[in-house]
mmCIF file of C-alpha atoms in Angstrom:
data_model
loop_
_atom_site.group_PDB
_atom_site.id
_atom_site.type_symbol
_atom_site.label_atom_id
_atom_site.label_comp_id
_atom_site.label_asym_id
_atom_site.label_seq_id
_atom_site.Cartn_x
_atom_site.Cartn_y
_atom_site.Cartn_z
ATOM 1 C CA UNK I 1 -15.251 -38.043 -29.028
ATOM 2 C CA UNK I 2 -17.221 -38.971 -25.787
ATOM 3 C CA UNK I 3 -17.768 -36.747 -22.673
ATOM 4 C CA UNK I 4 -15.353 -38.171 -20.577
ATOM 5 C CA UNK I 5 -12.649 -38.132 -23.393
ATOM 6 C CA UNK I 6 -12.883 -34.634 -24.116
ATOM 7 C CA UNK I 7 -12.642 -33.991 -20.331
ATOM 8 C CA UNK I 8 -9.351 -35.906 -20.357
ATOM 9 C CA UNK I 9 -8.292 -34.297 -23.192
ATOM 10 C CA UNK I 10 -8.824 -30.716 -21.445
ATOM 11 C CA UNK I 11 -6.867 -31.665 -18.399
ATOM 12 C CA UNK I 12 -3.901 -33.102 -20.283
ATOM 13 C CA UNK I 13 -4.043 -29.842 -22.376
ATOM 14 C CA UNK I 14 -3.852 -27.672 -18.990
ATOM 15 C CA UNK I 15 -2.219 -29.580 -17.122
ATOM 16 C CA UNK I 16 1.478 -27.520 -17.309
ATOM 17 C CA UNK I 17 -0.827 -23.903 -17.469
ATOM 18 C CA UNK I 18 -2.842 -24.507 -14.149
ATOM 19 C CA UNK I 19 -0.697 -21.659 -12.342
ATOM 20 C CA UNK I 20 -1.431 -19.029 -14.941
ATOM 21 C CA UNK I 21 -5.163 -20.268 -16.045
ATOM 22 C CA UNK I 22 -5.881 -19.742 -11.906
ATOM 23 C CA UNK I 23 -4.127 -16.442 -11.725
ATOM 24 C CA UNK I 24 -6.031 -14.838 -15.170
ATOM 25 C CA UNK I 25 -9.658 -16.606 -13.768
ATOM 26 C CA UNK I 26 -8.994 -14.933 -10.406
ATOM 27 C CA UNK I 27 -8.246 -11.537 -11.695
ATOM 28 C CA UNK I 28 -11.035 -12.024 -14.222
ATOM 29 C CA UNK I 29 -13.348 -12.481 -11.404
ATOM 30 C CA UNK I 30 -11.824 -9.614 -8.962
ATOM 31 C CA UNK I 31 -12.134 -7.069 -11.763
ATOM 32 C CA UNK I 32 -15.919 -8.019 -12.698
ATOM 33 C CA UNK I 33 -16.859 -8.132 -9.367
ATOM 34 C CA UNK I 34 -15.543 -5.000 -7.842
ATOM 35 C CA UNK I 35 -16.422 -2.885 -11.324
ATOM 36 C CA UNK I 36 -20.196 -3.963 -10.313
ATOM 37 C CA UNK I 37 -19.577 -2.173 -7.446
ATOM 38 C CA UNK I 38 -19.523 1.187 -8.923
ATOM 39 C CA UNK I 39 -22.514 2.909 -9.148
ATOM 40 C CA UNK I 40 -23.928 3.625 -12.525
ATOM 41 C CA UNK I 41 -20.476 3.844 -14.212
ATOM 42 C CA UNK I 42 -20.108 0.262 -13.187
ATOM 43 C CA UNK I 43 -23.351 -0.665 -14.338
ATOM 44 C CA UNK I 44 -22.994 1.105 -18.035
ATOM 45 C CA UNK I 45 -19.251 -0.086 -18.225
ATOM 46 C CA UNK I 46 -20.425 -3.798 -17.599
ATOM 47 C CA UNK I 47 -23.823 -3.503 -19.646
ATOM 48 C CA UNK I 48 -21.194 -2.460 -22.630
ATOM 49 C CA UNK I 49 -18.296 -4.706 -22.117
ATOM 50 C CA UNK I 50 -19.223 -7.678 -19.935
ATOM 51 C CA UNK I 51 -19.728 -10.113 -22.880
ATOM 52 C CA UNK I 52 -16.131 -8.376 -24.683
ATOM 53 C CA UNK I 53 -14.303 -9.325 -21.476
ATOM 54 C CA UNK I 54 -15.911 -12.728 -20.925
ATOM 55 C CA UNK I 55 -15.015 -13.468 -24.500
ATOM 56 C CA UNK I 56 -11.442 -11.829 -23.706
ATOM 57 C CA UNK I 57 -11.394 -14.217 -20.947
ATOM 58 C CA UNK I 58 -12.023 -17.200 -22.667
ATOM 59 C CA UNK I 59 -9.653 -16.478 -25.924
ATOM 60 C CA UNK I 60 -6.920 -15.806 -23.207
ATOM 61 C CA UNK I 61 -7.516 -19.072 -21.671
ATOM 62 C CA UNK I 62 -7.592 -20.821 -25.282
ATOM 63 C CA UNK I 63 -4.354 -18.595 -26.054
ATOM 64 C CA UNK I 64 -2.288 -20.217 -22.903
ATOM 65 C CA UNK I 65 -3.111 -23.886 -23.427
ATOM 66 C CA UNK I 66 -1.823 -22.987 -27.022
ATOM 67 C CA UNK I 67 1.527 -21.913 -26.118
ATOM 68 C CA UNK I 68 0.978 -18.268 -26.837
ATOM 69 C CA UNK I 69 2.304 -15.416 -24.646
ATOM 70 C CA UNK I 70 -0.240 -14.309 -22.998
ATOM 71 C CA UNK I 71 -0.292 -11.553 -20.003
ATOM 72 C CA UNK I 72 -2.488 -12.334 -17.022
ATOM 73 C CA UNK I 73 -4.501 -8.795 -18.154
ATOM 74 C CA UNK I 74 -5.038 -9.615 -21.857
ATOM 75 C CA UNK I 75 -8.758 -10.512 -21.215
ATOM 76 C CA UNK I 76 -9.054 -6.910 -21.357
ATOM 77 C CA UNK I 77 -7.127 -5.841 -24.167
ATOM 78 C CA UNK I 78 -8.798 -8.888 -26.203
ATOM 79 C CA UNK I 79 -12.285 -7.589 -25.121
ATOM 80 C CA UNK I 80 -12.052 -3.898 -25.872
ATOM 81 C CA UNK I 81 -10.272 -5.030 -29.048
ATOM 82 C CA UNK I 82 -13.264 -7.360 -30.104
ATOM 83 C CA UNK I 83 -15.918 -5.206 -28.489
ATOM 84 C CA UNK I 84 -17.400 -4.065 -31.951
ATOM 85 C CA UNK I 85 -17.497 -7.620 -33.702
ATOM 86 C CA UNK I 86 -19.010 -9.457 -30.637
ATOM 87 C CA UNK I 87 -21.988 -6.438 -30.622
ATOM 88 C CA UNK I 88 -22.584 -7.116 -34.225
ATOM 89 C CA UNK I 89 -23.068 -10.976 -33.282
ATOM 90 C CA UNK I 90 -25.069 -9.798 -30.156
ATOM 91 C CA UNK I 91 -27.432 -7.636 -32.437
ATOM 92 C CA UNK I 92 -27.907 -10.160 -34.713
ATOM 93 C CA UNK I 93 -29.191 -12.846 -31.848
ATOM 94 C CA UNK I 94 -31.191 -10.243 -30.067
ATOM 95 C CA UNK I 95 -32.920 -9.673 -33.907
ATOM 96 C CA UNK I 96 -33.906 -12.964 -33.464
ATOM 97 C CA UNK I 97 -35.244 -13.256 -30.136
ATOM 98 C CA UNK I 98 -37.052 -9.582 -30.319
ATOM 99 C CA UNK I 99 -40.197 -11.018 -30.948
ATOM 100 C CA UNK I 100 -40.516 -14.222 -28.383
ATOM 101 C CA UNK I 101 -39.049 -11.913 -25.623
ATOM 102 C CA UNK I 102 -41.873 -9.291 -26.553
ATOM 103 C CA UNK I 103 -44.085 -12.058 -26.181
ATOM 104 C CA UNK I 104 -42.618 -13.264 -22.945
ATOM 105 C CA UNK I 105 -43.001 -9.709 -21.600
ATOM 106 C CA UNK I 106 -46.819 -9.881 -22.821
ATOM 107 C CA UNK I 107 -47.414 -12.675 -20.875
ATOM 108 C CA UNK I 108 -45.403 -11.379 -17.645
ATOM 109 C CA UNK I 109 -47.842 -7.976 -17.975
ATOM 110 C CA UNK I 110 -50.979 -10.361 -18.493
ATOM 111 C CA UNK I 111 -50.175 -12.316 -15.186
ATOM 112 C CA UNK I 112 -49.504 -9.230 -13.592
ATOM 113 C CA UNK I 113 -52.777 -6.993 -14.691
ATOM 114 C CA UNK I 114 -54.951 -10.244 -13.979
ATOM 115 C CA UNK I 115 -53.165 -10.443 -10.256
ATOM 116 C CA UNK I 116 -53.786 -6.857 -9.004
ATOM 117 C CA UNK I 117 -57.162 -7.594 -7.375
ATOM 118 C CA UNK I 118 -55.026 -10.518 -5.474
ATOM 119 C CA UNK I 119 -52.680 -8.316 -4.596
ATOM 120 C CA UNK I 120 -55.201 -5.728 -3.295
ATOM 121 C CA UNK I 121 -56.736 -8.169 -1.075
ATOM 122 C CA UNK I 122 -54.148 -9.263 0.143
ATOM 123 C CA UNK I 123 -52.845 -5.724 0.725
ATOM 124 C CA UNK I 124 -56.163 -5.362 2.354
ATOM 125 C CA UNK I 125 -56.051 -8.253 4.416
ATOM 126 C CA UNK I 126 -59.227 -9.709 2.895
ATOM 127 C CA UNK I 127 -57.656 -12.377 0.765
ATOM 128 C CA UNK I 128 -59.815 -15.572 1.561
ATOM 129 C CA UNK I 129 -59.127 -19.375 -0.041
ATOM 130 C CA UNK I 130 -62.632 -18.613 -1.973
ATOM 131 C CA UNK I 131 -61.187 -15.585 -3.831
ATOM 132 C CA UNK I 132 -61.711 -15.772 -7.513
ATOM 133 C CA UNK I 133 -58.463 -15.963 -9.918
ATOM 134 C CA UNK I 134 -58.894 -15.191 -13.302
ATOM 135 C CA UNK I 135 -58.424 -17.613 -15.786
ATOM 136 C CA UNK I 136 -55.876 -15.224 -17.839
ATOM 137 C CA UNK I 137 -53.623 -15.572 -14.803
ATOM 138 C CA UNK I 138 -53.195 -19.487 -15.809
ATOM 139 C CA UNK I 139 -52.723 -18.707 -19.522
ATOM 140 C CA UNK I 140 -50.529 -16.026 -18.643
ATOM 141 C CA UNK I 141 -48.221 -18.579 -16.628
ATOM 142 C CA UNK I 142 -48.432 -21.607 -19.117
ATOM 143 C CA UNK I 143 -47.751 -18.931 -22.007
ATOM 144 C CA UNK I 144 -44.819 -17.530 -20.018
ATOM 145 C CA UNK I 145 -43.197 -20.923 -19.049
ATOM 146 C CA UNK I 146 -43.650 -22.234 -22.540
ATOM 147 C CA UNK I 147 -41.801 -18.739 -23.919
ATOM 148 C CA UNK I 148 -39.346 -18.933 -21.917
ATOM 149 C CA UNK I 149 -38.785 -22.809 -22.599
ATOM 150 C CA UNK I 150 -38.296 -21.702 -26.314
ATOM 151 C CA UNK I 151 -36.198 -18.843 -25.621
ATOM 152 C CA UNK I 152 -33.747 -20.797 -23.604
ATOM 153 C CA UNK I 153 -33.806 -23.725 -26.575
ATOM 154 C CA UNK I 154 -33.095 -20.770 -28.997
ATOM 155 C CA UNK I 155 -30.379 -19.395 -26.873
ATOM 156 C CA UNK I 156 -28.463 -23.163 -26.851
ATOM 157 C CA UNK I 157 -28.577 -22.651 -30.759
ATOM 158 C CA UNK I 158 -26.174 -19.769 -30.591
ATOM 159 C CA UNK I 159 -23.874 -20.744 -27.440
ATOM 160 C CA UNK I 160 -20.988 -21.463 -29.707
ATOM 161 C CA UNK I 161 -20.965 -18.097 -31.351
ATOM 162 C CA UNK I 162 -17.891 -17.071 -29.281
ATOM 163 C CA UNK I 163 -15.790 -19.913 -30.224
ATOM 164 C CA UNK I 164 -17.101 -19.671 -34.127
ATOM 165 C CA UNK I 165 -15.686 -15.688 -33.653
ATOM 166 C CA UNK I 166 -12.134 -17.496 -32.546
ATOM 167 C CA UNK I 167 -11.946 -19.501 -35.929
ATOM 168 C CA UNK I 168 -13.520 -17.139 -38.135
ATOM 169 C CA UNK I 169 -12.626 -13.541 -36.690
ATOM 170 C CA UNK I 170 -13.281 -11.776 -40.357
ATOM 171 C CA UNK I 171 -16.930 -13.450 -40.290
ATOM 172 C CA UNK I 172 -19.540 -10.970 -40.183
ATOM 173 C CA UNK I 173 -22.207 -11.179 -37.138
ATOM 174 C CA UNK I 174 -25.074 -12.601 -38.804
ATOM 175 C CA UNK I 175 -22.573 -15.495 -40.606
ATOM 176 C CA UNK I 176 -21.249 -16.587 -37.246
ATOM 177 C CA UNK I 177 -25.035 -16.836 -35.758
ATOM 178 C CA UNK I 178 -25.971 -18.777 -38.797
ATOM 179 C CA UNK I 179 -22.661 -21.171 -38.061
ATOM 180 C CA UNK I 180 -23.714 -21.578 -34.501
ATOM 181 C CA UNK I 181 -27.068 -22.668 -35.297
ATOM 182 C CA UNK I 182 -25.950 -25.196 -37.996
ATOM 183 C CA UNK I 183 -23.379 -26.774 -35.138
ATOM 184 C CA UNK I 184 -25.927 -26.870 -32.631
ATOM 185 C CA UNK I 185 -28.580 -28.817 -34.305
ATOM 186 C CA UNK I 186 -29.103 -32.069 -32.710
ATOM 187 C CA UNK I 187 -26.197 -30.944 -30.314
ATOM 188 C CA UNK I 188 -28.185 -28.789 -27.938
ATOM 189 C CA UNK I 189 -29.358 -31.874 -25.401
ATOM 190 C CA UNK I 190 -25.742 -33.035 -25.459
ATOM 191 C CA UNK I 191 -24.259 -29.477 -24.442
ATOM 192 C CA UNK I 192 -26.787 -29.385 -21.151
ATOM 193 C CA UNK I 193 -25.808 -32.857 -20.790
ATOM 194 C CA UNK I 194 -22.158 -31.979 -21.125
ATOM 195 C CA UNK I 195 -22.493 -28.906 -18.422
ATOM 196 C CA UNK I 196 -24.448 -31.073 -15.966
ATOM 197 C CA UNK I 197 -21.335 -33.554 -15.844
ATOM 198 C CA UNK I 198 -19.557 -30.526 -14.051
ATOM 199 C CA UNK I 199 -21.955 -30.244 -11.213
ATOM 200 C CA UNK I 200 -19.290 -31.572 -8.917
ATOM 201 C CA UNK I 201 -17.256 -29.050 -9.579
ATOM 202 C CA UNK I 202 -19.849 -26.450 -9.225
ATOM 203 C CA UNK I 203 -20.778 -27.792 -5.908
ATOM 204 C CA UNK I 204 -17.168 -27.214 -4.801
ATOM 205 C CA UNK I 205 -17.325 -23.815 -5.885
ATOM 206 C CA UNK I 206 -19.809 -23.312 -3.753
ATOM 207 C CA UNK I 207 -18.625 -25.089 -0.753
ATOM 208 C CA UNK I 208 -15.458 -23.004 -0.899
ATOM 209 C CA UNK I 209 -17.121 -19.907 -0.791
ATOM 210 C CA UNK I 210 -16.486 -19.289 -4.933
ATOM 211 C CA UNK I 211 -12.851 -19.782 -4.589
ATOM 212 C CA UNK I 212 -13.218 -23.025 -6.629
ATOM 213 C CA UNK I 213 -14.302 -20.587 -9.222
ATOM 214 C CA UNK I 214 -10.357 -20.070 -10.182
ATOM 215 C CA UNK I 215 -10.562 -23.858 -11.092
ATOM 216 C CA UNK I 216 -14.125 -24.648 -12.515
ATOM 217 C CA UNK I 217 -13.863 -21.464 -14.505
ATOM 218 C CA UNK I 218 -10.816 -22.461 -16.948
ATOM 219 C CA UNK I 219 -11.633 -26.167 -16.666
ATOM 220 C CA UNK I 220 -15.658 -25.416 -17.921
ATOM 221 C CA UNK I 221 -14.495 -23.285 -20.677
ATOM 222 C CA UNK I 222 -11.894 -24.932 -22.100
ATOM 223 C CA UNK I 223 -13.550 -28.250 -22.049
ATOM 224 C CA UNK I 224 -16.519 -26.413 -23.623
ATOM 225 C CA UNK I 225 -14.476 -25.500 -26.222
ATOM 226 C CA UNK I 226 -13.196 -28.855 -26.926
ATOM 227 C CA UNK I 227 -16.717 -29.795 -27.150
ATOM 228 C CA UNK I 228 -17.207 -27.238 -30.219
ATOM 229 C CA UNK I 229 -14.259 -28.746 -31.700
ATOM 230 C CA UNK I 230 -15.529 -32.372 -30.937
ATOM 231 C CA UNK I 231 -19.071 -31.188 -32.806
ATOM 232 C CA UNK I 232 -17.641 -28.611 -35.385
ATOM 233 C CA UNK I 233 -17.519 -30.121 -39.015
ATOM 234 C CA UNK I 234 -13.985 -28.790 -39.437
ATOM 235 C CA UNK I 235 -12.410 -30.705 -36.370
ATOM 236 C CA UNK I 236 -8.862 -30.225 -35.147
#
């Protein structure tokens, strides 16, 4: 299916479920936002459960459009239920990204360390246009940007893990990650372009001070789910 066909198919699937999808999305937004305002405890809770709850939210949306009986807070229960499995997937992703992240941190340190004389001159009001800039700053910045792009590229390879976990709940984390990598071969740019096609909805959400998110989140997530189904070797 083309991008427009996927979006039309999504709208067709959610046409009779808008109210429930909006209510679930509203509660999801309120809950995750409120938790973040709780000092320390909120941070720890979201660090552990933010991704599982996000998974539970998407799974709830899919269950709604599939006609299953889902309550408006099932995203929490589903998130807690799959926390272990999701963290096994996260662990496998982190293991693959550990070295690039370490290199990224190294370049950041290189830039920061060699920028100290400039910061000192600025603080002492002695900064001039003739100040000598270390070549290591340029090297560090270039390396940082290249590594960041590489990490973003790799993250796209793992972007289908949440949907694969829905289809293969008994698979190990490493297997889920490998399947996502295989599915996303040749489809990374397609996913970026597909997500950019929702720019109008994103602008609407901003102009409505976030209220439009209750429409955007279900529409976007379900659309990406059908994007996944469209590129999956085992299509519906």
